[in-house]
Coordinates of C-alpha atoms in Angstrom, one line a residue:
X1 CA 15.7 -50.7 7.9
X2 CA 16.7 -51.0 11.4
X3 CA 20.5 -51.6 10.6
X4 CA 20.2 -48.3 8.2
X5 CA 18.4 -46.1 11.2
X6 CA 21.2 -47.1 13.6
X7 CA 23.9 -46.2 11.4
X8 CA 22.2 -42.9 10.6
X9 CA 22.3 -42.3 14.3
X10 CA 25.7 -43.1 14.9
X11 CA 27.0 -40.9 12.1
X12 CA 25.0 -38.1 13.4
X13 CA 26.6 -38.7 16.7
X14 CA 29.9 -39.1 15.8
X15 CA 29.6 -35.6 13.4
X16 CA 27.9 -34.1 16.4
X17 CA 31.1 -35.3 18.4
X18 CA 33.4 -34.3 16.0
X19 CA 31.5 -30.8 15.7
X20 CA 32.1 -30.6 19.7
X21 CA 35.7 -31.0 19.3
X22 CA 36.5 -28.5 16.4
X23 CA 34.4 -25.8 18.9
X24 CA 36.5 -27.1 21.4
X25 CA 40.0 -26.4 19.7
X26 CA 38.8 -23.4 18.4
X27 CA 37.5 -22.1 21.7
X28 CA 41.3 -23.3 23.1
X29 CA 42.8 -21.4 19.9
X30 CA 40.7 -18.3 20.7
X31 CA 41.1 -18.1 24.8
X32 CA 44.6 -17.6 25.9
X33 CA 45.7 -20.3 28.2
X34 CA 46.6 -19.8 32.2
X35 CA 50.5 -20.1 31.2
X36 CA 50.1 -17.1 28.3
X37 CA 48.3 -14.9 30.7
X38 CA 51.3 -15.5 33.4
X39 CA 53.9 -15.3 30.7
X40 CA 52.4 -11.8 29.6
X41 CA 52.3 -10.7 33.7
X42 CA 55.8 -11.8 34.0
X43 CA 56.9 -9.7 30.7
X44 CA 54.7 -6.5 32.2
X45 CA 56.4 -7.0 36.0
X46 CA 60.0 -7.2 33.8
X47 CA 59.5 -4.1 31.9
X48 CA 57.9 -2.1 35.1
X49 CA 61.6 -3.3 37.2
X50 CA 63.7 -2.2 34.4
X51 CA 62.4 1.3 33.6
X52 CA 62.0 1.8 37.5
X53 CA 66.1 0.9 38.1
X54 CA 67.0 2.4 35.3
X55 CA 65.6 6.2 35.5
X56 CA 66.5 5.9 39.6
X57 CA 70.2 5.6 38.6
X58 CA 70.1 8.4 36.5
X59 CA 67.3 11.1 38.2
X60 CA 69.8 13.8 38.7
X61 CA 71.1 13.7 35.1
X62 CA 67.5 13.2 33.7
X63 CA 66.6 16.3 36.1
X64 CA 69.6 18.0 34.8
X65 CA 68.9 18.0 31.3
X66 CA 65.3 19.1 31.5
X67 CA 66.8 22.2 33.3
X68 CA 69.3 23.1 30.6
X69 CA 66.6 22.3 27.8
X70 CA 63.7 25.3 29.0
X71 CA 66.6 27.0 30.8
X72 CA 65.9 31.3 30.2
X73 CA 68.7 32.4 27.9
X74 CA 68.9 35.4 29.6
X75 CA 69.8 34.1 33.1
X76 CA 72.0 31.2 32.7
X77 CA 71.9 29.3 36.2
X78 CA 72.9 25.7 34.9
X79 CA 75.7 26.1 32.9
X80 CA 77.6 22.7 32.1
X81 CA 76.8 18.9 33.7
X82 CA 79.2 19.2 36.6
X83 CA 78.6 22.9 37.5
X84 CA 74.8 22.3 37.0
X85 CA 74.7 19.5 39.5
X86 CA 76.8 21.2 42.0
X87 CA 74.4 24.3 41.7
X88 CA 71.3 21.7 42.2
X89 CA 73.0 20.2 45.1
X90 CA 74.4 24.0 46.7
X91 CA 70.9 25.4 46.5
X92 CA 68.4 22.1 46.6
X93 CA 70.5 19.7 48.7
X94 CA 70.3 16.0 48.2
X95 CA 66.5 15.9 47.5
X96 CA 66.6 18.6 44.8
X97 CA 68.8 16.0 42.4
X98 CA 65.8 13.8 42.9
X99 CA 63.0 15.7 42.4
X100 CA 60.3 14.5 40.1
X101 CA 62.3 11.1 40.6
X102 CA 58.5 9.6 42.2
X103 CA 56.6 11.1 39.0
X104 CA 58.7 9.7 36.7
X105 CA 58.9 6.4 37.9
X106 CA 55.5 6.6 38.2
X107 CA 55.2 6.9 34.7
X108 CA 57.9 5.3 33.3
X109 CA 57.4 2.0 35.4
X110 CA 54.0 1.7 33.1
X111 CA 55.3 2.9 30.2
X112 CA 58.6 0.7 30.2
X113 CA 56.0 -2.5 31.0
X114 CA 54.1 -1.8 27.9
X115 CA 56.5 -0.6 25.7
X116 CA 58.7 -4.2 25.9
X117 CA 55.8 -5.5 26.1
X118 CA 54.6 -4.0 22.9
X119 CA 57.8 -4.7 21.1
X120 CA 58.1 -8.6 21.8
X121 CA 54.4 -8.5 20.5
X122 CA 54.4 -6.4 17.4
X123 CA 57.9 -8.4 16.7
X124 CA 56.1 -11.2 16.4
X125 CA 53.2 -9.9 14.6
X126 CA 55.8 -8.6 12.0
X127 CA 57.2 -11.8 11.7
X128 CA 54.8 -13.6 11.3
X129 CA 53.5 -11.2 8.2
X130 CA 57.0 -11.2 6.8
X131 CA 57.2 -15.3 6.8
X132 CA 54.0 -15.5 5.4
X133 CA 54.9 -13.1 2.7
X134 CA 58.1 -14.7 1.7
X135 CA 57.2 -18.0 2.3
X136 CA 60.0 -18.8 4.5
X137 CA 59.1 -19.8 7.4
X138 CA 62.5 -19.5 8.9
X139 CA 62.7 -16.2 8.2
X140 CA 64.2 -13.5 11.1
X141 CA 63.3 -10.2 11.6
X142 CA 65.6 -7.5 9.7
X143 CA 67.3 -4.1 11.1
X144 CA 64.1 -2.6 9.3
X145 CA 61.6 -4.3 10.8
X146 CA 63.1 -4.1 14.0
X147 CA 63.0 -0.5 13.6
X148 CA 59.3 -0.8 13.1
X149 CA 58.2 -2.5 15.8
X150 CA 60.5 -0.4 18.2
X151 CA 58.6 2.5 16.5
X152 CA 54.9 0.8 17.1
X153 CA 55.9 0.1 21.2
X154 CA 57.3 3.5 21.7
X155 CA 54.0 5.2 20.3
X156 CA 52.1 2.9 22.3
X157 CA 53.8 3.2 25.4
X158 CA 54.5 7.2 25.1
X159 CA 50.6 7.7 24.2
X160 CA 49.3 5.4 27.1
X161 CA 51.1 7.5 29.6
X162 CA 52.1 11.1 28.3
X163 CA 50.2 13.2 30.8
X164 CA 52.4 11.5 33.0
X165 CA 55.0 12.9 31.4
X166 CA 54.0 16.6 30.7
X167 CA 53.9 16.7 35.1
X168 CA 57.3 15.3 35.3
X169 CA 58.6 18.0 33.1
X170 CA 56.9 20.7 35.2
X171 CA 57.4 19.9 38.7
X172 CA 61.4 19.0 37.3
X173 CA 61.6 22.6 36.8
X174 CA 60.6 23.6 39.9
X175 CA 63.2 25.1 42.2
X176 CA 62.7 26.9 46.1
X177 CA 62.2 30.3 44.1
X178 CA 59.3 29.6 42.5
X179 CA 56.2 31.6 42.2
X180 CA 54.0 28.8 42.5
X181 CA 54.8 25.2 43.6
X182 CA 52.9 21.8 42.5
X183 CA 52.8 19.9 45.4
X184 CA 53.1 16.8 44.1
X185 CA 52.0 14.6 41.4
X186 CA 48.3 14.6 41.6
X187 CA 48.3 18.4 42.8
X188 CA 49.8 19.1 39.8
X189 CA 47.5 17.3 37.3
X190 CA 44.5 18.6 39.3
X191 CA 45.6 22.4 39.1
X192 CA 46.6 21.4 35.2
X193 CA 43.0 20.2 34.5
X194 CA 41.6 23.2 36.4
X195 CA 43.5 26.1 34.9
X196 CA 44.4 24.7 31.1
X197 CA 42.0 22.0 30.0
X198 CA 42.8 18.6 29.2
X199 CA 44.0 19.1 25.7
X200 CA 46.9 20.7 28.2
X201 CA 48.2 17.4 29.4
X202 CA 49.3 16.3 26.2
X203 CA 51.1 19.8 25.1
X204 CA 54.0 18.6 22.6
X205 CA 52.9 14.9 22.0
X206 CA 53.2 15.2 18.4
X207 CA 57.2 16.1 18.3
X208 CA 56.7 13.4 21.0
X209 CA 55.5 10.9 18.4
X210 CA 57.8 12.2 16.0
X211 CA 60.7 11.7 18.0
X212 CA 59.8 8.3 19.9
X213 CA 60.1 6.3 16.0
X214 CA 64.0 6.9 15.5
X215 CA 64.3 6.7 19.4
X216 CA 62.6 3.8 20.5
X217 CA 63.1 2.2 16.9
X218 CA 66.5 2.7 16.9
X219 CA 66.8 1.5 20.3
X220 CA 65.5 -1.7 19.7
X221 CA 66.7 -2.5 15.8
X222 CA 70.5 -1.2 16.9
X223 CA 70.5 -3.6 20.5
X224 CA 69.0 -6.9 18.9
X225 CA 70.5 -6.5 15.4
X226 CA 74.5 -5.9 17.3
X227 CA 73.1 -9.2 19.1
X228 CA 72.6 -11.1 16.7
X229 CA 75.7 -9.5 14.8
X230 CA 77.8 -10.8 18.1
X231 CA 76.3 -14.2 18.1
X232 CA 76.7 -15.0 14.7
X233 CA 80.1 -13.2 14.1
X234 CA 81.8 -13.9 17.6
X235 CA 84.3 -11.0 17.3
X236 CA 87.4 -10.5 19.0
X237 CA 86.7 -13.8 21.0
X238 CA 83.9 -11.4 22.6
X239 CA 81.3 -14.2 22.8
X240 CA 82.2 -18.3 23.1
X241 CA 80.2 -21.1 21.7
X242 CA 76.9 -20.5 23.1
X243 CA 74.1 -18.3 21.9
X244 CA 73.9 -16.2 24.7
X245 CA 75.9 -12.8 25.6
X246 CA 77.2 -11.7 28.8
X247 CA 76.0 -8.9 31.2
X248 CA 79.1 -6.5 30.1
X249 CA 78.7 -7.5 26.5
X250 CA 74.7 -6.3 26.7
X251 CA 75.5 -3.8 28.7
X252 CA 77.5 -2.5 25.5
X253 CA 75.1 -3.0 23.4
X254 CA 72.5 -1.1 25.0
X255 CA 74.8 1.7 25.4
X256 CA 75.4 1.7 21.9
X257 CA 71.9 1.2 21.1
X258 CA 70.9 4.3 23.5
X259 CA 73.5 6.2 22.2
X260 CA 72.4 6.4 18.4
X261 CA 68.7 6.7 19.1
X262 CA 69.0 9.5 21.8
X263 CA 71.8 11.4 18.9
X264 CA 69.0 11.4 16.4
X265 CA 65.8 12.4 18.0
X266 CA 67.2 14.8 20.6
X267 CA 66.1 18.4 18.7
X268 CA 62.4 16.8 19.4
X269 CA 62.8 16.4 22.7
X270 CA 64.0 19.5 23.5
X271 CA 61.2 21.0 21.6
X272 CA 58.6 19.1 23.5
X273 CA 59.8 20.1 26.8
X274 CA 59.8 23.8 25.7
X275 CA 56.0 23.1 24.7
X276 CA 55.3 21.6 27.6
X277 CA 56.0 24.5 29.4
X278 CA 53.5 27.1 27.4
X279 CA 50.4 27.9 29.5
X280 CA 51.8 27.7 32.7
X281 CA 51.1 31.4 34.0
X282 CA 53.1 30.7 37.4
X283 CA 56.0 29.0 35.3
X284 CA 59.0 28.6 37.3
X285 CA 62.1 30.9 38.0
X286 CA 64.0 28.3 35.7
X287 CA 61.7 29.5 32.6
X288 CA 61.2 33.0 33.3
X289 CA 64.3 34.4 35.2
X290 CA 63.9 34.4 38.8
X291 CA 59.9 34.8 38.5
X292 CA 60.5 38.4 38.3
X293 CA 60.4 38.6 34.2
X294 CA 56.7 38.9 32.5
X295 CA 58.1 37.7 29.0
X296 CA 56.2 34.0 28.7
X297 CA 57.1 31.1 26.3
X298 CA 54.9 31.9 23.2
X299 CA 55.0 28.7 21.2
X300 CA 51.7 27.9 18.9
X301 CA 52.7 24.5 17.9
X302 CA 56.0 22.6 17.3
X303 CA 57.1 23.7 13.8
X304 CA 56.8 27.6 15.6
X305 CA 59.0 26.3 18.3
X306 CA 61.7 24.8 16.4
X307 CA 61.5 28.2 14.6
X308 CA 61.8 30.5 17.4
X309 CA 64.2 28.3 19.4
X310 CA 66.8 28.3 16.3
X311 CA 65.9 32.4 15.1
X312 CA 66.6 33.6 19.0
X313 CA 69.2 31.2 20.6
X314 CA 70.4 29.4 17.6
X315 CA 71.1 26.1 16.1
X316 CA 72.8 24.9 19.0
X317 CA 69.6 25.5 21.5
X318 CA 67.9 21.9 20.1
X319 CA 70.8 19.8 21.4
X320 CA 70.8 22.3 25.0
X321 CA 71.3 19.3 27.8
X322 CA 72.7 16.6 25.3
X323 CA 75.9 15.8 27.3
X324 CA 74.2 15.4 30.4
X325 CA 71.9 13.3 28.8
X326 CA 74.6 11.3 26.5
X327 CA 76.0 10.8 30.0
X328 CA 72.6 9.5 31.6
X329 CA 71.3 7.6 28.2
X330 CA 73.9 4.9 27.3
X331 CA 73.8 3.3 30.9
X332 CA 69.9 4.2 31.5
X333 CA 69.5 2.0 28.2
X334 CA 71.8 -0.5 29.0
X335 CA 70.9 -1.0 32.7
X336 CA 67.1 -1.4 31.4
X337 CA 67.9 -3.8 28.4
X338 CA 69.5 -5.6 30.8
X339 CA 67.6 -5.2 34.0
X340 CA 64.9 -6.7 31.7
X341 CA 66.7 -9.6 30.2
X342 CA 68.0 -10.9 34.0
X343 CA 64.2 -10.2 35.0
X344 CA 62.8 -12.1 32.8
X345 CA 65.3 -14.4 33.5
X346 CA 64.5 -15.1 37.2
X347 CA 60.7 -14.9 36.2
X348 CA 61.5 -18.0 33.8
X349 CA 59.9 -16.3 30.5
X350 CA 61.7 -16.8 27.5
X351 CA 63.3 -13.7 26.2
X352 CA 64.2 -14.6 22.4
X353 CA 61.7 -12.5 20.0
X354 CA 63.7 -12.6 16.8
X355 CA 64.0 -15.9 15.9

């Protein structure tokens, strides 16, 4: 009877231990680890330092563009990329090329940081699904599915920080002429707030949300699939016998990435910045011609917009600004891809997502 009572205790102490241990790995399972937590800071700092570098480089083309898009048709100031910048440096100086440089950075340092962020984890969310679905567990991600998770980080990231956005357009526009003048970033949301109402901050998110799937999407599927294409391929003698491309040759491939996804989603961007612009009674001389004319942008949502912009200035009007901004998108893209990559790099954080 003894011998019986003792082993019934030690098996009730060694399920008890064993019970212990399964809440212990699950609990480890659960809880990310110190070195996950790091891993996702260093990915975040990456991000931030490569949409930071990247919209620096290219402020007076990025201010440049949002100019020609809400431009007045009826009093053409910027007319062309070199003329236009020449007019902003004759009548601005120096500063005026940079203006709304801090906003945007501002934003775009967050909202680079999340979007990669949100790519390398819905890419391997994706795969994950798609392994488990064809029972393949070597399985890599497609063009397509690329595509999609570009599209899931860019909604993410544009959403998290869009009011950001709406106050770069509008103190961009500004010039010395103006009626009314924001002073600076939190001036402007402030007066925004006060005189329009929240829902104001996120005038023209939806063409926004529209636009960021073949933009960021493309972005992302066109720049890892060419990789991969490289890699595999090695044309021209373009890449040796390791897996890994040089700075020129990613350089490339973000340009051609940027290129494509900036073609296709361009007539939304236009028509966001246009909305972005409704409401704003002191709107500046760039919108309204010198501040002296009462007409206002009239636009009640962004199929009415797309309408008005083609009926009254034509089919040309949705790509007003592209050259400047084909000229500031292909190395903007490439310098963040790769901005990122030697980041990321330097942090020690592996930077494969696809395999």
């Amino acid at each position: 009877m003894a011998s019986e009572d003792v082993k019934a205790s030690e098996l009730a102490v060694e399920k008890i231990v064993n019970l212990a241990e399964e809440a212990k790995l699950a609990r480890q399972e659960i809880k990310p680890t110190s070195h996950a937590v790091i891993s996702i800071c260093k990915s975040l700092v990456a991000g931030g330092v490569a949409g930071g570098v990247s919209r620096t480089a290219v402020a007076p083309l990025e201010r440049l563009k949002i100019l020609l898009q809400v431009q007045n048709p009826h009093n053409i100031k910027y007319n062309g990329t070199i003329s236009g910048l020449k007019y902003i440096w004759r009548t601005e100086g120096f500063k005026g090329l940079f203006k709304g440089n801090g906003t945007n950075c501002a934003r775009i340092v967050p909202n680079s940081a999340v979007k990669f962020f949100s790519y390398e984890q819905a890419s391997k969310g994706i795969l994950y699904l798609y392994q488990q679905q064809t029972g393949n567990e070597d399985a890599e991600l497609t063009p397509l599915l690329r595509l999609g998770a570009g599209a899931c980080a860019g909604i993410i990231a544009m959403s998290a920080t869009y009011p950001m956005d709406m106050v770069r357009g509008r103190i961009t526009v500004q010039t010395e002429k103006s009626p009314y003048q924001y002073r600076g970033m939190v001036h402007a949301l402030s007066t925004i707030l006060r005189e329009e109402g929240p829902r104001a901050l996120y005038k023209g998110w939806l063409p926004s949300v529209i636009g960021v799937i073949p933009y960021v999407g493309l972005n992302f599927a066109v720049y890892e699939s060419l990789k991969d294409w490289l890699v595999k391929t090695k044309p021209l003698g373009l890449v040796d016998d390791s897996t890994e491309l040089g700075v020129v040759t990613r350089l490339a491939c973000g340009a051609v990435a940027g290129t494509v996804g900036q073609t296709v989603a361009y007539p939304l961007d236009v028509v966001r910045r246009r909305m972005q612009m409704v409401g704003w009674k002191d709107a500046a001389s760039i919108v309204t011609g010198d501040g002296r004319s009462k007409a206002s942008l009239e636009y009640s949502g962004m199929i009415d917009t797309f309408r008005k912009t083609v009926r009254y200035e034509g089919f040309r009007a949705l790509y007003k600004g592209l050259v400047p901004n084909s000229v500031k998108v292909v190395p903007s893209i490439a310098i963040a891809f790769v901005t990122y990559e030697q980041v990321k790099d330097l942090l020690g954080v592996e930077i494969r997502i696809s395999d």
